[in-house]
Short mmCIF file of C-alpha atoms and ligand atoms in Angstrom, two decimals:
data_model
loop_
_atom_site.label_atom_id
_atom_site.label_comp_id
_atom_site.label_asym_id
_atom_site.label_seq_id
_atom_site.Cartn_x
_atom_site.Cartn_y
_atom_site.Cartn_z
CA MET A 5 -0.06 0.04 0.00
CA LYS A 6 1.26 3.47 -0.87
CA PHE A 7 1.46 6.26 1.77
CA ASN A 8 -1.60 8.15 0.55
CA THR A 9 -3.72 4.95 0.85
CA LYS A 10 -2.23 3.87 4.15
CA VAL A 11 -3.22 7.17 5.91
CA ILE A 12 -6.83 6.33 5.14
CA HIS A 13 -6.98 2.53 5.41
CA ALA A 14 -4.04 1.11 7.42
CA GLY A 15 -5.09 -0.37 10.74
CA VAL A 16 -8.72 0.63 10.25
CA HIS A 17 -11.44 -1.95 9.71
CA PRO A 18 -15.24 -1.66 9.68
CA ASP A 19 -16.61 -2.27 13.15
CA THR A 20 -17.29 -6.01 13.59
CA ALA A 21 -20.33 -5.35 15.86
CA THR A 22 -22.20 -2.86 13.66
CA GLY A 23 -20.36 -2.47 10.40
CA ALA A 24 -19.62 1.17 11.08
CA ILE A 25 -17.04 2.38 8.54
CA MET A 26 -15.45 4.84 10.94
CA THR A 27 -13.78 3.37 14.02
CA PRO A 28 -16.16 3.99 16.89
CA ILE A 29 -15.16 5.88 20.02
CA TYR A 30 -14.97 2.96 22.45
CA GLN A 31 -15.64 5.08 25.52
CA THR A 32 -15.26 2.25 27.98
CA SER A 33 -12.81 1.44 30.75
CA THR A 34 -13.47 -2.30 30.85
CA TYR A 35 -14.70 -5.25 28.82
CA VAL A 36 -16.88 -8.29 29.69
CA GLN A 37 -15.14 -11.65 30.15
CA GLU A 38 -17.40 -14.63 29.24
CA GLU A 39 -15.43 -16.60 31.74
CA ILE A 40 -12.13 -15.94 33.42
CA GLY A 41 -9.58 -14.96 30.73
CA VAL A 42 -12.04 -15.41 27.87
CA HIS A 43 -12.51 -12.06 26.11
CA LYS A 44 -12.25 -10.40 22.72
CA GLY A 45 -8.67 -9.16 23.18
CA PHE A 46 -9.42 -6.28 25.46
CA GLU A 47 -9.54 -6.40 29.32
CA TYR A 48 -8.93 -2.88 30.58
CA SER A 49 -8.50 0.39 28.61
CA ARG A 50 -5.14 1.38 30.10
CA THR A 51 -3.76 -1.84 28.64
CA GLY A 52 -5.67 -1.64 25.36
CA ASN A 53 -8.69 0.10 23.77
CA PRO A 54 -10.04 -0.67 20.29
CA THR A 55 -10.06 2.98 19.17
CA ARG A 56 -6.48 3.53 20.42
CA ALA A 57 -5.45 0.16 18.90
CA ALA A 58 -6.73 1.28 15.46
CA LEU A 59 -4.72 4.50 15.73
CA GLU A 60 -1.58 2.64 16.93
CA ASN A 61 -1.76 0.26 14.03
CA ASN A 62 -2.30 3.11 11.60
CA LEU A 63 0.64 5.06 12.98
CA ALA A 64 2.93 1.98 12.82
CA ALA A 65 1.94 1.50 9.15
CA ILE A 66 2.52 5.08 8.07
CA GLU A 67 5.90 5.23 9.70
CA GLY A 68 6.86 1.94 8.11
CA GLY A 69 7.15 0.16 11.48
CA LYS A 70 5.56 -2.92 13.06
CA TYR A 71 4.39 -1.53 16.41
CA GLY A 72 2.76 1.71 17.51
CA ALA A 73 2.09 2.91 20.98
CA CYS A 74 0.15 6.08 21.86
CA PHE A 75 0.51 8.24 24.96
CA GLY A 76 -1.19 11.21 26.62
CA SER A 77 1.29 13.66 25.17
CA GLY A 78 4.54 13.75 23.24
CA LEU A 79 6.46 14.19 26.41
CA ALA A 80 4.77 11.13 27.92
CA ALA A 81 6.03 9.18 24.88
CA ILE A 82 9.60 10.43 25.47
CA ASP A 83 9.16 9.61 29.18
CA ALA A 84 8.44 5.97 28.22
CA VAL A 85 11.61 5.88 26.06
CA ILE A 86 13.89 7.00 28.84
CA LYS A 87 12.21 4.60 31.26
CA MET A 88 13.70 1.74 29.22
CA LEU A 89 17.10 2.83 30.66
CA LYS A 90 18.50 2.33 34.13
CA PRO A 91 20.67 4.40 36.52
CA GLY A 92 24.25 4.81 35.16
CA ASP A 93 23.09 4.66 31.53
CA GLU A 94 24.04 7.62 29.28
CA VAL A 95 22.13 9.38 26.49
CA ILE A 96 23.53 11.65 23.78
CA SER A 97 21.16 14.21 22.46
CA THR A 98 21.21 17.28 20.34
CA ASN A 99 21.93 20.76 21.70
CA ASP A 100 18.96 22.40 20.09
CA LEU A 101 16.41 20.01 21.38
CA TYR A 102 12.73 20.87 21.89
CA GLY A 103 12.62 22.65 25.23
CA GLY A 104 10.20 20.24 26.92
CA SER A 105 12.47 17.27 25.96
CA TYR A 106 15.45 19.09 27.49
CA ARG A 107 13.42 19.78 30.64
CA ILE A 108 12.30 16.16 31.15
CA PHE A 109 15.87 14.87 30.56
CA THR A 110 17.53 17.35 32.96
CA THR A 111 14.91 17.96 35.69
CA ILE A 112 13.29 14.53 35.85
CA PHE A 113 15.66 11.75 34.71
CA GLU A 114 19.02 13.16 35.77
CA LYS A 115 17.68 12.73 39.32
CA TYR A 116 17.55 9.01 38.64
CA SER A 117 21.24 9.02 37.63
CA ILE A 118 20.73 8.80 33.88
CA LYS A 119 23.32 11.05 32.30
CA PHE A 120 22.54 13.28 29.30
CA HIS A 121 25.10 14.79 26.89
CA PHE A 122 23.91 17.64 24.61
CA VAL A 123 26.07 17.97 21.48
CA ASN A 124 25.96 19.62 18.12
CA MET A 125 24.80 16.75 15.99
CA LEU A 126 25.52 18.50 12.72
CA ASP A 127 28.93 16.76 12.94
CA VAL A 128 28.74 13.09 13.85
CA LYS A 129 32.26 13.36 15.36
CA ASN A 130 30.72 15.27 18.33
CA ILE A 131 28.51 12.26 19.05
CA GLU A 132 31.38 9.77 18.65
CA GLU A 133 33.43 11.68 21.23
CA LYS A 134 30.73 11.15 23.95
CA ILE A 135 30.21 7.47 23.37
CA ASN A 136 31.38 5.17 26.11
CA ASN A 137 30.31 1.73 27.47
CA ASN A 138 27.34 3.31 29.31
CA THR A 139 25.89 4.96 26.18
CA LYS A 140 22.49 3.28 25.56
CA LEU A 141 20.63 5.86 23.51
CA ILE A 142 21.15 8.57 20.91
CA TRP A 143 18.16 10.95 20.83
CA ALA A 144 17.91 13.14 17.72
CA GLU A 145 15.42 15.65 16.39
CA THR A 146 15.33 16.89 12.75
CA PRO A 147 14.38 19.49 11.58
CA THR A 148 15.16 21.12 14.87
CA ASN A 149 13.06 23.88 16.62
CA PRO A 150 13.31 26.76 15.91
CA MET A 151 16.57 26.84 13.90
CA MET A 152 15.46 24.11 11.37
CA ASN A 153 18.86 22.42 11.52
CA ILE A 154 18.86 19.19 9.62
CA ILE A 155 20.62 16.19 11.25
CA ASP A 156 21.86 13.33 9.06
CA VAL A 157 19.89 10.45 10.58
CA LYS A 158 21.53 7.66 8.55
CA SER A 159 25.07 8.61 9.54
CA ILE A 160 24.06 8.61 13.22
CA CYS A 161 22.38 5.22 12.84
CA ASP A 162 25.45 3.75 11.05
CA LEU A 163 27.64 4.94 13.94
CA ALA A 164 25.24 3.62 16.62
CA ARG A 165 24.69 0.20 15.04
CA SER A 166 28.37 -0.58 15.14
CA LYS A 167 28.28 0.07 18.91
CA ASP A 168 24.96 -1.46 19.70
CA ILE A 169 23.30 1.82 20.82
CA MET A 170 19.61 2.57 20.29
CA VAL A 171 18.66 5.57 18.15
CA GLY A 172 15.41 7.43 18.68
CA VAL A 173 14.28 10.23 16.40
CA ASP A 174 11.71 12.86 17.25
CA ASN A 175 9.95 13.07 13.89
CA THR A 176 7.35 15.68 14.92
CA PHE A 177 8.38 18.47 12.52
CA ALA A 178 8.81 16.24 9.47
CA THR A 179 5.89 13.81 9.96
CA PRO A 180 5.98 10.35 8.29
CA TYR A 181 4.85 12.04 5.06
CA LEU A 182 8.25 13.72 4.69
CA GLN A 183 10.68 11.47 6.48
CA ASN A 184 10.79 7.90 7.83
CA PRO A 185 13.67 7.48 10.35
CA LEU A 186 13.11 3.76 10.71
CA SER A 187 14.00 3.34 7.01
CA LEU A 188 17.16 5.29 7.70
CA GLY A 189 18.14 2.87 10.52
CA ALA A 190 16.54 4.35 13.59
CA ASP A 191 15.14 2.02 16.27
CA ILE A 192 12.34 4.23 17.65
CA VAL A 193 10.38 7.07 16.06
CA MET A 194 8.60 9.55 18.36
CA HIS A 195 5.83 11.99 17.55
CA SER A 196 4.12 14.80 19.28
CA VAL A 197 0.87 13.80 17.65
CA THR A 198 -0.40 17.18 18.95
CA LYS A 199 1.15 18.81 15.95
CA TYR A 200 0.85 17.70 12.30
CA LEU A 201 -0.56 14.18 12.84
CA GLY A 202 -3.57 15.54 14.76
CA GLY A 203 -3.31 18.51 12.49
CA HIS A 204 -6.29 20.54 13.81
CA SER A 205 -4.96 21.98 17.12
CA ASP A 206 -7.57 20.10 19.14
CA VAL A 207 -5.68 17.19 20.81
CA VAL A 208 -2.56 16.68 22.90
CA MET A 209 -1.05 13.20 22.28
CA GLY A 210 2.27 11.43 21.72
CA ALA A 211 3.30 8.21 19.93
CA LEU A 212 6.19 5.76 19.49
CA VAL A 213 6.79 3.48 16.58
CA THR A 214 9.30 0.65 16.27
CA SER A 215 9.87 -2.48 14.32
CA ASP A 216 11.98 -4.16 17.00
CA ASP A 217 10.13 -6.90 18.88
CA LYS A 218 12.14 -6.44 22.14
CA ILE A 219 11.87 -2.65 22.13
CA ALA A 220 8.13 -2.94 21.46
CA GLU A 221 7.66 -5.34 24.39
CA GLU A 222 9.39 -2.86 26.64
CA ILE A 223 7.38 0.07 25.34
CA TYR A 224 4.06 -1.69 25.88
CA ARG A 225 5.17 -2.81 29.32
CA ILE A 226 5.96 0.83 30.24
CA GLN A 227 2.82 2.15 28.57
CA ASN A 228 0.71 -0.22 30.69
CA SER A 229 2.71 0.05 33.85
CA SER A 230 3.22 3.84 33.95
CA GLY A 231 -0.18 4.36 32.38
CA ALA A 232 0.29 7.61 30.48
CA VAL A 233 -2.20 6.61 27.81
CA CYS A 234 -4.51 8.74 25.66
CA GLY A 235 -8.25 8.43 25.64
CA PRO A 236 -10.57 7.00 22.95
CA MET A 237 -12.06 10.35 21.99
CA ASP A 238 -8.61 11.80 21.27
CA SER A 239 -7.67 8.64 19.38
CA PHE A 240 -10.73 9.11 17.23
CA LEU A 241 -9.87 12.72 16.41
CA VAL A 242 -6.33 11.79 15.49
CA LEU A 243 -7.52 8.90 13.21
CA ARG A 244 -9.66 11.41 11.51
CA GLY A 245 -6.85 13.96 11.26
CA ILE A 246 -4.42 11.43 9.74
CA LYS A 247 -6.76 10.63 6.86
CA THR A 248 -5.80 13.97 5.36
CA LEU A 249 -2.16 14.05 6.41
CA HIS A 250 -0.83 13.65 2.84
CA LEU A 251 -3.09 16.49 1.54
CA ARG A 252 -2.30 18.79 4.39
CA MET A 253 1.44 18.14 4.20
CA GLN A 254 1.51 18.68 0.49
CA ARG A 255 -0.10 22.14 0.95
CA HIS A 256 2.05 22.94 3.98
CA CYS A 257 5.10 22.28 1.74
CA GLU A 258 3.78 24.38 -1.13
CA ASN A 259 2.82 27.28 1.06
CA GLY A 260 6.06 26.92 3.07
CA GLU A 261 8.07 27.19 -0.12
CA LYS A 262 6.27 30.30 -1.28
CA VAL A 263 6.58 32.06 2.12
CA ALA A 264 10.25 31.11 2.37
CA HIS A 265 10.93 32.70 -1.02
CA PHE A 266 8.86 35.72 -0.23
CA LEU A 267 10.77 36.25 3.02
CA GLU A 268 14.17 35.64 1.35
CA ASN A 269 13.43 38.54 -1.01
CA HIS A 270 12.10 40.93 1.55
CA PRO A 271 14.35 43.92 2.32
CA ILE A 272 13.84 43.88 6.13
CA VAL A 273 14.33 40.11 6.48
CA ASP A 274 17.86 39.09 7.23
CA THR A 275 18.24 35.23 7.34
CA VAL A 276 15.53 32.68 6.48
CA TYR A 277 15.76 29.23 7.89
CA TRP A 278 13.91 26.69 5.81
CA PRO A 279 15.51 23.38 4.75
CA GLY A 280 14.27 23.73 1.20
CA LEU A 281 16.32 26.83 0.49
CA LYS A 282 19.62 26.32 -1.32
CA SER A 283 21.15 28.73 1.22
CA HIS A 284 20.25 26.29 4.08
CA PRO A 285 23.57 24.90 5.45
CA ASN A 286 22.24 21.30 5.31
CA HIS A 287 20.09 21.53 2.30
CA ASP A 288 21.80 18.51 0.71
CA VAL A 289 21.02 16.27 3.72
CA ALA A 290 17.51 17.49 3.72
CA VAL A 291 17.13 16.56 0.05
CA SER A 292 18.54 13.12 0.70
CA GLN A 293 16.41 12.20 3.73
CA MET A 294 13.21 14.18 3.23
CA LYS A 295 10.49 14.09 0.56
CA GLY A 296 9.70 17.78 0.99
CA PHE A 297 10.53 20.59 3.45
CA GLY A 298 7.38 21.32 5.34
CA GLY A 299 5.78 24.49 6.59
CA MET A 300 7.99 25.42 9.53
CA ILE A 301 10.05 28.54 8.81
CA SER A 302 12.14 30.78 11.05
CA PHE A 303 13.61 34.19 10.06
CA THR A 304 15.44 37.14 11.54
CA LEU A 305 15.12 40.80 10.85
CA VAL A 306 17.81 43.20 9.61
CA GLY A 307 19.28 44.96 12.69
CA ASP A 308 18.08 42.24 15.05
CA LYS A 309 15.89 44.43 17.22
CA LEU A 310 13.59 42.83 19.76
CA GLU A 311 11.16 45.72 19.29
CA SER A 312 10.88 45.07 15.52
CA ALA A 313 10.14 41.44 16.07
CA LYS A 314 7.47 42.31 18.62
CA LYS A 315 5.83 44.73 16.15
CA VAL A 316 5.81 42.09 13.37
CA VAL A 317 4.24 39.33 15.51
CA SER A 318 1.59 41.75 16.82
CA LYS A 319 0.67 43.03 13.38
CA THR A 320 -0.20 39.74 11.55
CA GLU A 321 -3.94 38.91 11.41
CA LEU A 322 -4.09 35.48 9.84
CA PHE A 323 -0.87 34.28 11.44
CA THR A 324 -2.04 33.97 15.05
CA LEU A 325 0.44 34.60 17.84
CA ALA A 326 0.53 31.26 19.72
CA GLU A 327 2.82 28.41 20.77
CA SER A 328 2.45 25.00 19.04
CA LEU A 329 2.46 24.22 15.37
CA GLY A 330 1.32 21.85 12.69
CA GLY A 331 -2.39 22.76 12.59
CA VAL A 332 -4.27 23.76 9.41
CA GLU A 333 -4.18 27.38 10.60
CA SER A 334 -1.07 29.53 10.41
CA LEU A 335 0.70 30.53 13.59
CA ILE A 336 3.48 32.94 14.42
CA GLY A 337 5.76 32.85 17.43
CA HIS A 338 8.68 34.62 18.97
CA PRO A 339 11.05 31.93 20.34
CA SER A 340 13.28 34.15 22.48
CA THR A 341 10.35 35.41 24.60
CA MET A 342 8.03 32.43 24.20
CA THR A 343 9.17 28.81 23.73
CA HIS A 344 12.89 29.52 24.47
CA ALA A 345 12.55 32.19 27.19
CA SER A 346 13.86 29.85 29.88
CA ILE A 347 17.26 29.48 28.16
CA PRO A 348 19.86 32.04 29.24
CA ARG A 349 20.34 34.82 26.56
CA GLU A 350 23.93 34.07 25.77
CA GLU A 351 23.26 30.34 25.20
CA ARG A 352 20.14 31.11 23.24
CA ILE A 353 22.05 33.49 20.93
CA LYS A 354 24.89 30.99 20.43
CA SER A 355 22.40 28.54 19.01
CA GLY A 356 20.85 31.15 16.72
CA VAL A 357 17.81 32.12 18.75
CA VAL A 358 18.51 35.86 18.49
CA ASP A 359 16.18 38.63 19.61
CA SER A 360 14.50 39.18 16.25
CA LEU A 361 14.04 35.45 15.35
CA ILE A 362 10.46 34.79 14.39
CA ARG A 363 9.03 31.34 13.88
CA LEU A 364 6.12 30.52 11.46
CA SER A 365 3.96 27.42 11.26
CA VAL A 366 2.64 28.01 7.77
CA GLY A 367 -0.89 26.65 7.53
CA ILE A 368 -2.96 25.50 4.57
CA GLU A 369 -4.90 28.71 3.86
CA ASP A 370 -4.79 30.54 0.53
CA ILE A 371 -1.19 31.53 -0.13
CA THR A 372 -2.17 34.97 -1.42
CA ASP A 373 -3.81 35.85 1.92
CA LEU A 374 -0.85 34.50 3.87
CA ILE A 375 1.74 36.52 1.90
CA ASN A 376 -0.44 39.67 2.08
CA ASP A 377 -0.66 39.21 5.87
CA LEU A 378 3.11 38.93 6.19
CA ASP A 379 3.73 41.75 3.76
CA ASN A 380 1.55 44.04 5.91
CA ALA A 381 3.13 42.92 9.17
CA LEU A 382 6.64 43.57 7.82
CA LYS A 383 5.79 47.24 7.10
CA ILE A 384 7.27 48.46 10.38
C1 PLP B 27 5.53 19.74 20.96
C2 PLP B 27 6.72 18.95 20.80
C3 PLP B 27 7.08 17.91 21.75
C4 PLP B 27 6.20 17.65 22.97
O1 PLP B 27 5.00 17.15 22.64
P1 PLP B 27 3.67 17.44 23.53
O2 PLP B 27 2.60 16.70 22.79
O3 PLP B 27 3.51 18.86 23.63
O4 PLP B 27 3.96 16.73 24.87
C5 PLP B 27 8.20 17.15 21.48
N1 PLP B 27 8.97 17.39 20.46
C6 PLP B 27 8.72 18.31 19.54
C7 PLP B 27 9.65 18.51 18.39
C8 PLP B 27 7.55 19.11 19.67
O5 PLP B 27 7.33 20.12 18.79
#
């Protein structure tokens, strides 16, 4: 089955009880047992729920994996990954990681004596330097937020495989439509389903996908034991969202490209960060591992004034000022005062999050309206 068919059909079957084409919302915590241990595959909804199961199978299929597991949020999914480790184990991760991932690593799991190294993953040598006998996991994210750095997943996986280290990739920004880390050698793919997979800014959810039997067993054990699962209503909404993932992503990419070129040619815009631009430092890697470049764009303003950035984000009308991303509607954000405010200014600036950096989640509205909106907002 091709991707555009999988999003609609994979894992989803007409309801056996009623013939309903759409997977029903099985809003139930428990299931009848005809006699002890005799049931239809479901005993208790923390362990398994038919609506969630349909979504988990669908997610596994669209990522090209065997097993899917859904959680109450993206961070709950990451939490489950790190719970596979034990005290003394070490993790190597990227230095421009999603802020929430950085927070769970450093404020939750360091307490349990798991050690995290944050390195610049644009050069695999930086990873190699940190590897020792305790290294159990490499955790990457690409494209990164908000600098849209592109990390070469295959070269990391090649390095890790020779040393028997697990590789996990946060594939939230790319989605399975643009990039499939499992096919590049990763062991685990993670999603903040909240973003593009849900696609309509109405659900918070996370997911993990793997093809490895042993890893899957561990993930399901943790999913059931720690219990950070998502509910059937949310599973239904995401199943519905995923049916149009391919169409939405296609339009996000088209609109993203037009907005990136518009910004690149605008006199008050300094640098545009979008992996589809030839000027992007890792454009070649993006071309080799991604099918398209998505709708996430960051840019800076000439002169790098905080005040100018504040004016721009307050002047847009269609681009709504908000955190989050990946919905059908366009959003605008100011990383240095919003998502990345907790990082000290000097460190922030070193990684490129300067005062005038603005991040766009380009939606799927009419491109003329989007460009007019930005054009107006940039008249400052
Ligand atoms: C939003 C996000 C997360 C966290 O997901 P939640 O669903 O908000 O818990 C993790 N990684 C990336 C790249 C994200 O954008």
